[in-house]
PDB file of C-alpha atoms in Angstrom:
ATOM      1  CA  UNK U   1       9.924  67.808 -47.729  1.00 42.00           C
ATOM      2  CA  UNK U   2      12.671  67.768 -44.383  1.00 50.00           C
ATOM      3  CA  UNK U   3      16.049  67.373 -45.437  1.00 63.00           C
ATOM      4  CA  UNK U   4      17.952  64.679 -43.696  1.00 67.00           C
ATOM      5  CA  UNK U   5      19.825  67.380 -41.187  1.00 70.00           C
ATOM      6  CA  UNK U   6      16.402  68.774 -40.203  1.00 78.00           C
ATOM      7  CA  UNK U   7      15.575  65.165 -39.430  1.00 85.00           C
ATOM      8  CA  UNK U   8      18.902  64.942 -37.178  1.00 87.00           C
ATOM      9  CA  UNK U   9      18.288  68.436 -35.797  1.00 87.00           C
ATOM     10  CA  UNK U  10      14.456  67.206 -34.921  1.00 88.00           C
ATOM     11  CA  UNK U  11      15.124  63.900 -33.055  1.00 90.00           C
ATOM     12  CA  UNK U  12      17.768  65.783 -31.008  1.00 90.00           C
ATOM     13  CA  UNK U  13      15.696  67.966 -30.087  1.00 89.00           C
ATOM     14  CA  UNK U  14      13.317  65.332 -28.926  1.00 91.00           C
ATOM     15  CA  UNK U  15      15.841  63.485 -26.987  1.00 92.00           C
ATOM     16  CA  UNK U  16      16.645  66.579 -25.163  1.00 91.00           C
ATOM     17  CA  UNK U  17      12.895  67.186 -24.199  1.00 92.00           C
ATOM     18  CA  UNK U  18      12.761  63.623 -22.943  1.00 92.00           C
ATOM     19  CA  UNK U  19      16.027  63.555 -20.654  1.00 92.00           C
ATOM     20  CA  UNK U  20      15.020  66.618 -19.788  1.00 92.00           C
ATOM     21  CA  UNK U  21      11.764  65.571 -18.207  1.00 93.00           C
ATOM     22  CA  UNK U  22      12.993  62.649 -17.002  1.00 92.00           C
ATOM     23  CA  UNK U  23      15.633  64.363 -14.860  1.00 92.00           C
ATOM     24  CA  UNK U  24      13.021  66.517 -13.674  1.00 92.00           C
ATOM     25  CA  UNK U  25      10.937  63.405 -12.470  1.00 92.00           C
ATOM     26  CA  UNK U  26      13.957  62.493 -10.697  1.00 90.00           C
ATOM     27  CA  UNK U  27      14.942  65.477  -9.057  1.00 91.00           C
ATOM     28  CA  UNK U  28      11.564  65.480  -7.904  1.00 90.00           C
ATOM     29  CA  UNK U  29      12.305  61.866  -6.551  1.00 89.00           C
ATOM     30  CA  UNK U  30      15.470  63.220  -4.359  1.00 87.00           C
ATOM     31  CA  UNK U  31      13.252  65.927  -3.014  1.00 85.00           C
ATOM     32  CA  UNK U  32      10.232  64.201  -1.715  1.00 85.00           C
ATOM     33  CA  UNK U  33      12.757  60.706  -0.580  1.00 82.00           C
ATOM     34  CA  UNK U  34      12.838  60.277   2.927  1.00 77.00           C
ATOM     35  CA  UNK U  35      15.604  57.688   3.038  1.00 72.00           C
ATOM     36  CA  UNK U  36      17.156  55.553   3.442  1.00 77.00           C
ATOM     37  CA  UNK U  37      20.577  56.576   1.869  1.00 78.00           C
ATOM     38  CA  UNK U  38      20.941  53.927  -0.374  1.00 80.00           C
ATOM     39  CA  UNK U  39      17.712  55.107  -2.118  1.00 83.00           C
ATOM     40  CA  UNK U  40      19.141  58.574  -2.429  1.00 82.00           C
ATOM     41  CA  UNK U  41      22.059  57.091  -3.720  1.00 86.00           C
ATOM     42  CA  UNK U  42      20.642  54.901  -6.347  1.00 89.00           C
ATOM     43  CA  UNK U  43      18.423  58.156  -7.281  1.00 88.00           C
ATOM     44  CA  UNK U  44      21.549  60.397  -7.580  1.00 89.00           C
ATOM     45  CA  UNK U  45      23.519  58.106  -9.728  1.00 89.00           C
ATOM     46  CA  UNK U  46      20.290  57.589 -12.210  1.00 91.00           C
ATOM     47  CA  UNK U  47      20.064  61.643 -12.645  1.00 92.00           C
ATOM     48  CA  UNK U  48      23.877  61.816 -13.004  1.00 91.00           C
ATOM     49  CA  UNK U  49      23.605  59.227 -15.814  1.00 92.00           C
ATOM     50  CA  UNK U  50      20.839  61.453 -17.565  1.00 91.00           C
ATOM     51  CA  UNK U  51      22.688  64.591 -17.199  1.00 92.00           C
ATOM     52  CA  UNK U  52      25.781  62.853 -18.775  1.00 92.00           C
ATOM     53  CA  UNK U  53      23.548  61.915 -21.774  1.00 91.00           C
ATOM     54  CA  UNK U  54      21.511  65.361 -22.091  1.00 91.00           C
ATOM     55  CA  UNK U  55      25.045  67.182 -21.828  1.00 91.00           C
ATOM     56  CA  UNK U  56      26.549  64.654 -24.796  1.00 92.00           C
ATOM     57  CA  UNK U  57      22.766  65.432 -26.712  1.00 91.00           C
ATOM     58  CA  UNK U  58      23.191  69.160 -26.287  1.00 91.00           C
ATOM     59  CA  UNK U  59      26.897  69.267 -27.590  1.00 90.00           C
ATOM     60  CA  UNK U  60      25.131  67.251 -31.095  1.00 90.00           C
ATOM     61  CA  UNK U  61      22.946  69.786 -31.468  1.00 89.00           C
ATOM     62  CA  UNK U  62      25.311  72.332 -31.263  1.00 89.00           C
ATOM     63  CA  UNK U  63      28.014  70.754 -33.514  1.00 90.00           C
ATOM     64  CA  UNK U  64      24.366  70.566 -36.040  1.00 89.00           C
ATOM     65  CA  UNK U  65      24.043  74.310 -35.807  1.00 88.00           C
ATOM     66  CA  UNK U  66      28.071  74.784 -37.171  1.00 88.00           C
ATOM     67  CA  UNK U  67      27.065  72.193 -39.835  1.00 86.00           C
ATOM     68  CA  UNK U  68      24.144  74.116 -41.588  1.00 85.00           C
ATOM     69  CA  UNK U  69      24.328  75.943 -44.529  1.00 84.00           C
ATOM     70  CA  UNK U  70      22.017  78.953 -44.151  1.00 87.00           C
ATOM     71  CA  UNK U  71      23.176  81.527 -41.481  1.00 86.00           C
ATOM     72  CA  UNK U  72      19.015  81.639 -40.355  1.00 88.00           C
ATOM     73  CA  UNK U  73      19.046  78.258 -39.640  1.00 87.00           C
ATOM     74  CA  UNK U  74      22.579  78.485 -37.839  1.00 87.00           C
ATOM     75  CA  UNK U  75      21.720  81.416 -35.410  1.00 89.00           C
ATOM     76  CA  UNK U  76      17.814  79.333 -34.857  1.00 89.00           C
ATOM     77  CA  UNK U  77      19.558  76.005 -33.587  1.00 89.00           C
ATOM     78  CA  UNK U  78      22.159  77.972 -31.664  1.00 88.00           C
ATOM     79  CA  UNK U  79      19.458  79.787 -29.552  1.00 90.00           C
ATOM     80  CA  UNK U  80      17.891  76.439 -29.078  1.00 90.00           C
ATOM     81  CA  UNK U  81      21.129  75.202 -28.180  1.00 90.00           C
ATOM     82  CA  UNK U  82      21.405  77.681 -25.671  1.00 91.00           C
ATOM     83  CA  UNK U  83      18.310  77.677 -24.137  1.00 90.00           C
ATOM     84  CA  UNK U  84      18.807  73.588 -23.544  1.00 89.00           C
ATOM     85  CA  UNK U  85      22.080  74.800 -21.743  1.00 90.00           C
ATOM     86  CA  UNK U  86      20.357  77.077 -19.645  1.00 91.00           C
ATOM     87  CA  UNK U  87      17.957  74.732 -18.711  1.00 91.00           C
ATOM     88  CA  UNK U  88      20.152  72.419 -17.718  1.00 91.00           C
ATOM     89  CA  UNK U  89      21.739  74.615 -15.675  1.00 91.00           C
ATOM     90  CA  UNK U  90      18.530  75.097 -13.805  1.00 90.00           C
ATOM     91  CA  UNK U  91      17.849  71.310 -13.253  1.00 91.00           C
ATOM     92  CA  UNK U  92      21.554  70.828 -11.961  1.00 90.00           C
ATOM     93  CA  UNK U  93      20.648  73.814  -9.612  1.00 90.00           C
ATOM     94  CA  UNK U  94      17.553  71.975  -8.863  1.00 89.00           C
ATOM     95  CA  UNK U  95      19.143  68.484  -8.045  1.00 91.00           C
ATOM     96  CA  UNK U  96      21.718  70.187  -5.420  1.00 89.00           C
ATOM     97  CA  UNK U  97      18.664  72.006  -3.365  1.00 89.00           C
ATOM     98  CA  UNK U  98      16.668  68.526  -3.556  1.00 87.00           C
ATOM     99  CA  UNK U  99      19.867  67.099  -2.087  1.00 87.00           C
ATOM    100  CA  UNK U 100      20.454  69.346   0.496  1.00 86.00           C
ATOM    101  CA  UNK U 101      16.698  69.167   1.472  1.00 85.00           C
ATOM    102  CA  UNK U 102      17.106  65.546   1.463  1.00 83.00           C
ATOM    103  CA  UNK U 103      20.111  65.471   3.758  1.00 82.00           C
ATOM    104  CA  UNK U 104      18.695  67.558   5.970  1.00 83.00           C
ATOM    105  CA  UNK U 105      15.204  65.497   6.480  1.00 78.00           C
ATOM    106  CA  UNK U 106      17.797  62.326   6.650  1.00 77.00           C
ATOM    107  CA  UNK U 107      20.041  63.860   9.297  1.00 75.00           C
ATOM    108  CA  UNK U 108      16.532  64.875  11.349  1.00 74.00           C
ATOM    109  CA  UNK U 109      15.445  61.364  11.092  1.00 72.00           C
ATOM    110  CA  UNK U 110      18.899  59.813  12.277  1.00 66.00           C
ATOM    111  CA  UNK U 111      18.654  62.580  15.586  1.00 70.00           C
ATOM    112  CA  UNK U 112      15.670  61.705  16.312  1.00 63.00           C
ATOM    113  CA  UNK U 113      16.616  57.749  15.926  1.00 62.00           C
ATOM    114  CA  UNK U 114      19.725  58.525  18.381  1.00 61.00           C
ATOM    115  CA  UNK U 115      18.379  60.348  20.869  1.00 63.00           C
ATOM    116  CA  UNK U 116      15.596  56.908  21.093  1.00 65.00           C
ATOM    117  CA  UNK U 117      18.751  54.873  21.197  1.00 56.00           C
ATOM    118  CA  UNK U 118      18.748  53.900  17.448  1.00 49.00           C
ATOM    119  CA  UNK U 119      21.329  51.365  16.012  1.00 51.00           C
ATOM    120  CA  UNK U 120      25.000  52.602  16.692  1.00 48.00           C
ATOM    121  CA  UNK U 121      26.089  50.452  13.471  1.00 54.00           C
ATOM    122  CA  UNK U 122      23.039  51.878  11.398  1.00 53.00           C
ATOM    123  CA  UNK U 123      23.836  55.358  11.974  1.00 50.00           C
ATOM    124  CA  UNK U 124      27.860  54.766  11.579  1.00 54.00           C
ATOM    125  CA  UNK U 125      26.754  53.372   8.304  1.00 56.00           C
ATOM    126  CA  UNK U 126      24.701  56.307   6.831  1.00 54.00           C
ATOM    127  CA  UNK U 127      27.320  58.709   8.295  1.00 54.00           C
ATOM    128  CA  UNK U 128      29.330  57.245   5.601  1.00 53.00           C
ATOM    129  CA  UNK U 129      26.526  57.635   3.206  1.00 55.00           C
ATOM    130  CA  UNK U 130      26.480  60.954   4.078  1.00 54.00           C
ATOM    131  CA  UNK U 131      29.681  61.883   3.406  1.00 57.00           C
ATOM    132  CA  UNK U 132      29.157  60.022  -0.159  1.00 58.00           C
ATOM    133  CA  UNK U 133      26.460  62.650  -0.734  1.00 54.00           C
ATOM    134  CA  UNK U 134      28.657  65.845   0.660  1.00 54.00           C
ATOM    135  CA  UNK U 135      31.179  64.313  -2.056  1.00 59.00           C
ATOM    136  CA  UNK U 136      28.330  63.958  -4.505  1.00 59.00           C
ATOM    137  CA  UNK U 137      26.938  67.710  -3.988  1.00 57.00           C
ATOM    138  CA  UNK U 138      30.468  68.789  -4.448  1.00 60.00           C
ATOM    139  CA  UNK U 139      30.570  67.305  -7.819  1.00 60.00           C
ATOM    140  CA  UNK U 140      27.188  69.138  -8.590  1.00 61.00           C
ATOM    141  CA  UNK U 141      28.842  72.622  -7.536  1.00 60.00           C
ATOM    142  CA  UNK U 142      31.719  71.805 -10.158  1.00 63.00           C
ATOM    143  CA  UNK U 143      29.720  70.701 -12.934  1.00 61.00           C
ATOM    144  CA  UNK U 144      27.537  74.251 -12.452  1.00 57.00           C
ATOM    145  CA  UNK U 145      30.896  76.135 -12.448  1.00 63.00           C
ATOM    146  CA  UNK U 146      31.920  74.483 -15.754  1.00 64.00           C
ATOM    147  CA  UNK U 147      28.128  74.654 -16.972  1.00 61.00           C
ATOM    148  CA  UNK U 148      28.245  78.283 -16.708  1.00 59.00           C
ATOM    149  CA  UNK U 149      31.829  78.909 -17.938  1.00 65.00           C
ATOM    150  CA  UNK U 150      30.889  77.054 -20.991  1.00 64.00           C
ATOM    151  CA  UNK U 151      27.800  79.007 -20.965  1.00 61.00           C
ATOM    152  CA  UNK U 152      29.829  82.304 -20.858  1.00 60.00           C
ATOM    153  CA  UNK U 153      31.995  80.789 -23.974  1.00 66.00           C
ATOM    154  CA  UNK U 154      28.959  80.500 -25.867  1.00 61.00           C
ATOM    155  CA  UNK U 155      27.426  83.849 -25.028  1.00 59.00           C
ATOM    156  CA  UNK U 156      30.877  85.559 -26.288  1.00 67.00           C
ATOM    157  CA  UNK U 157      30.894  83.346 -29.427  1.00 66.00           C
ATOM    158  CA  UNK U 158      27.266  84.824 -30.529  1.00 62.00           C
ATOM    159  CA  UNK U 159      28.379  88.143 -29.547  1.00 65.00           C
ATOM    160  CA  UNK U 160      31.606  87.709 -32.362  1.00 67.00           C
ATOM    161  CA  UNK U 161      28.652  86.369 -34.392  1.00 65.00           C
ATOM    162  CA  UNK U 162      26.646  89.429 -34.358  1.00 65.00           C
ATOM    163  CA  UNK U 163      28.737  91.297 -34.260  1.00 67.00           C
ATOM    164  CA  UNK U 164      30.452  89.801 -37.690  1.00 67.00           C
ATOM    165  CA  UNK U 165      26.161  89.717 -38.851  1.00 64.00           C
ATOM    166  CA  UNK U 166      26.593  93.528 -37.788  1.00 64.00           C
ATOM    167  CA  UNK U 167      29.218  94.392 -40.344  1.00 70.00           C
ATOM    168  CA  UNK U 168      28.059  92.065 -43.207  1.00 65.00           C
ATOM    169  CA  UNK U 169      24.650  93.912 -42.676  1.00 66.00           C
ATOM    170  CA  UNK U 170      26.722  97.508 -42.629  1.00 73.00           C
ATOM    171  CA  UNK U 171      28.360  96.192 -46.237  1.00 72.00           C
ATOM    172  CA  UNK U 172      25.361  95.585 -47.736  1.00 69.00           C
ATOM    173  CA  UNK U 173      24.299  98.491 -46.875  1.00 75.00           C
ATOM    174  CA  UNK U 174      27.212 100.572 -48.291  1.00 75.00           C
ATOM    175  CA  UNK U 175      27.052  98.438 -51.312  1.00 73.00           C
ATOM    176  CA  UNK U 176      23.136  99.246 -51.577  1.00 73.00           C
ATOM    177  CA  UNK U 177      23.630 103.237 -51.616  1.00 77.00           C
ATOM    178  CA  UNK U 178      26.378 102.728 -53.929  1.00 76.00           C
ATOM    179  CA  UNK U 179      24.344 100.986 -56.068  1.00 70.00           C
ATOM    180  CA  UNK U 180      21.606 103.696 -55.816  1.00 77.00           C
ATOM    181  CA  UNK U 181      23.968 106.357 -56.500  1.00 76.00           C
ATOM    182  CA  UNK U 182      25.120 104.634 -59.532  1.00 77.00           C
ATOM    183  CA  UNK U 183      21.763 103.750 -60.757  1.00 79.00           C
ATOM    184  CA  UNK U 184      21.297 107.442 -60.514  1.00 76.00           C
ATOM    185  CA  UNK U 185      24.622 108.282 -62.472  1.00 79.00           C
ATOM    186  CA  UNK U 186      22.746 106.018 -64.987  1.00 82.00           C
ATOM    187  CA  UNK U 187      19.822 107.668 -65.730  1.00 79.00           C
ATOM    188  CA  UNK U 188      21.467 111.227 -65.313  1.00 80.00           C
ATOM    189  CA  UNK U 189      23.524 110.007 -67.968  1.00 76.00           C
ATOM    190  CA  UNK U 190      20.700 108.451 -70.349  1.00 81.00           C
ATOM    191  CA  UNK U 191      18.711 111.720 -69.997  1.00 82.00           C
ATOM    192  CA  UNK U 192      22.040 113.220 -71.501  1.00 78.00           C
ATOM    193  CA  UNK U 193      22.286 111.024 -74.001  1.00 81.00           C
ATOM    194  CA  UNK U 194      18.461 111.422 -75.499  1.00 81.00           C
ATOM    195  CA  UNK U 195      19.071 115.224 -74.872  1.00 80.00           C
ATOM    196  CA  UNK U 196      22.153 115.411 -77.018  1.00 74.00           C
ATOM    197  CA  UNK U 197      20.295 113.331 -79.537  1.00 77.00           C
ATOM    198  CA  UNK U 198      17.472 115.591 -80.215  1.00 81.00           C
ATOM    199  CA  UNK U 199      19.897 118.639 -80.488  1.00 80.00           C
ATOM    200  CA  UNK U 200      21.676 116.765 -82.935  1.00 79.00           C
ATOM    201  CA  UNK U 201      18.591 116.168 -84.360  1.00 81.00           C
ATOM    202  CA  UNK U 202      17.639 119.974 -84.860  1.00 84.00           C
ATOM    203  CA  UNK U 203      20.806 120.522 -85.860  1.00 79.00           C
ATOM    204  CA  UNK U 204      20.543 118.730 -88.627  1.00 82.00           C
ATOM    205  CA  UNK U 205      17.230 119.981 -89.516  1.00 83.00           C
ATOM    206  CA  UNK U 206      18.323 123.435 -89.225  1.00 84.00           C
ATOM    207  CA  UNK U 207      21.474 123.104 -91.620  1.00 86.00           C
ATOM    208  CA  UNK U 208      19.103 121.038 -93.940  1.00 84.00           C
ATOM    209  CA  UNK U 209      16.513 124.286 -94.039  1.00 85.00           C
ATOM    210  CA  UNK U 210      19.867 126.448 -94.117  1.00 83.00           C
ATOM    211  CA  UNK U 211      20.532 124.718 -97.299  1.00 84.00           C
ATOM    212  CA  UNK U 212      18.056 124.777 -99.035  1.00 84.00           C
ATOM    213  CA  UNK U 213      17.435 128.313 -98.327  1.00 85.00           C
ATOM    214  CA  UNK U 214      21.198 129.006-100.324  1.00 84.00           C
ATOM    215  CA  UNK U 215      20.565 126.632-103.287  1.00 82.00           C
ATOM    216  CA  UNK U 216      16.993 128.208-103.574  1.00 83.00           C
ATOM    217  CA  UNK U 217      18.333 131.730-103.674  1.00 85.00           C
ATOM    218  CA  UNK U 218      21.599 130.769-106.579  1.00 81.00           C
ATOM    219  CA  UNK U 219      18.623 129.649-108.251  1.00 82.00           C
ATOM    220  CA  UNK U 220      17.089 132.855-107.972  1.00 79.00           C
ATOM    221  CA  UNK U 221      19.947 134.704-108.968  1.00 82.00           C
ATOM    222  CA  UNK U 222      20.616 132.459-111.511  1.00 80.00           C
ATOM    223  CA  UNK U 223      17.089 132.812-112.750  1.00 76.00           C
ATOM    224  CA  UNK U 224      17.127 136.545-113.033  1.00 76.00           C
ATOM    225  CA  UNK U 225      20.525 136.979-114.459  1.00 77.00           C
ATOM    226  CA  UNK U 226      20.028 134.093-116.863  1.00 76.00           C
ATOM    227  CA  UNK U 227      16.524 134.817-117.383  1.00 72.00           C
ATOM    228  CA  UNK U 228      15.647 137.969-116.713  1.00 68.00           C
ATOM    229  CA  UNK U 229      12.289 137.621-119.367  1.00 65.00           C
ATOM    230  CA  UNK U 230      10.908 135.017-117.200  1.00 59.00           C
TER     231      UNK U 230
END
């Protein structure tokens, strides 16, 4: 039967999945958008909101892998954990190129309206737009910097975890041949032991027979010089 954590740790992992997808459905959205810039807006700030709450899911699911008990589990939700991160590196890489295709098709369109004589007030009004979504790449570019310096935290963290699983492995290692050697001490030392038993053995036996042999040969000399008739 689950335990309650490995209930948590399951449902997290489920949420992930799903923002996940859905942020890919989205980026998708951005990419294939032809305008106007108010959709693209409205699309950007709906993936920024599911990034926000995959990046808060991801951090549970790493604060579950400090939480567990067994290091197997531990080191199993941190590469999960890790993998999520990468991913969602990827997407945010994703949602940046599906901007900048976007902008470009966008700033084609509003050329081709200008040199036909579009709307001055239209195009002075996605100009502005425009320079929302140069503001809103730049925040894109930042969030991948501090995606992948938290990434490069985390990869140094399971290398001092490893490399701690390295030496605890070399320990019980040492402790292992130890043990061997003593369990060989051990049996050195019972073979010893039966060893000196049986010699003690004969040696009894032999002063036993040695004796007997003296008190059999007083009696002999007592018999002849007592009874020399007999």
């Amino acid at each position: 039967m689950a335990s309650s954590a490995d209930v948590h740790v399951r449902i997290c992992g489920q949420e992930i999945i799903k923002y996940d997808l859905e942020i890919k459905a989205i980026v998708q959205d951005i990419r294939d958008c032809p305008g106007p810039q108010s959709t693209l807006m409205e699309l950007n700030s709906q993936v920024k909101e599911k990034f926000n709450k995959l990046r808060l899911r991801i951090q549970d699911l790493e604060q579950m892998a400090r939480e567990q008990d067994r290091e197997t589990d531990r080191l199993a939700i941190q590469a999960e954990t890790e993998s999520q991160r990468r991913q969602m590196l990827s997407n945010q890489t994703a949602w940046r190129k599906a901007n900048l295709a976007c902008k470009l098709a966008i700033d084609y369109t509003e050329k081709d309206e200008l040199l036909r004589g579009g709307d001055y007030q239209s195009i002075r009004q996605r100009k502005a737009t425009k320079e929302s979504l140069v503001e809103t790449s730049s925040n894109i570019t930042e969030s991948l910097m501090s995606m992948s310096k938290m990434m490069a935290e985390n990869v140094k963290q399971s290398e001092d975890t490893i490399g701690t699983l390295a030496t605890s492995s070399r320990t019980v290692q040492e402790t292992n041949e130890e043990f061997k050697s003593m369990t060989g001490t051990i049996h050195l030392g019972r073979k010893l032991i039966l060893k000196y038993n049986r010699r003690e053995l004969t040696d009894k036996l032999l002063i036993f027979l040695a004796l007997a042999l003296f008190f059999a040969t007083v009696l002999y000399i007592l018999k002849k010089r007592l009874f020399p008739f007999i």
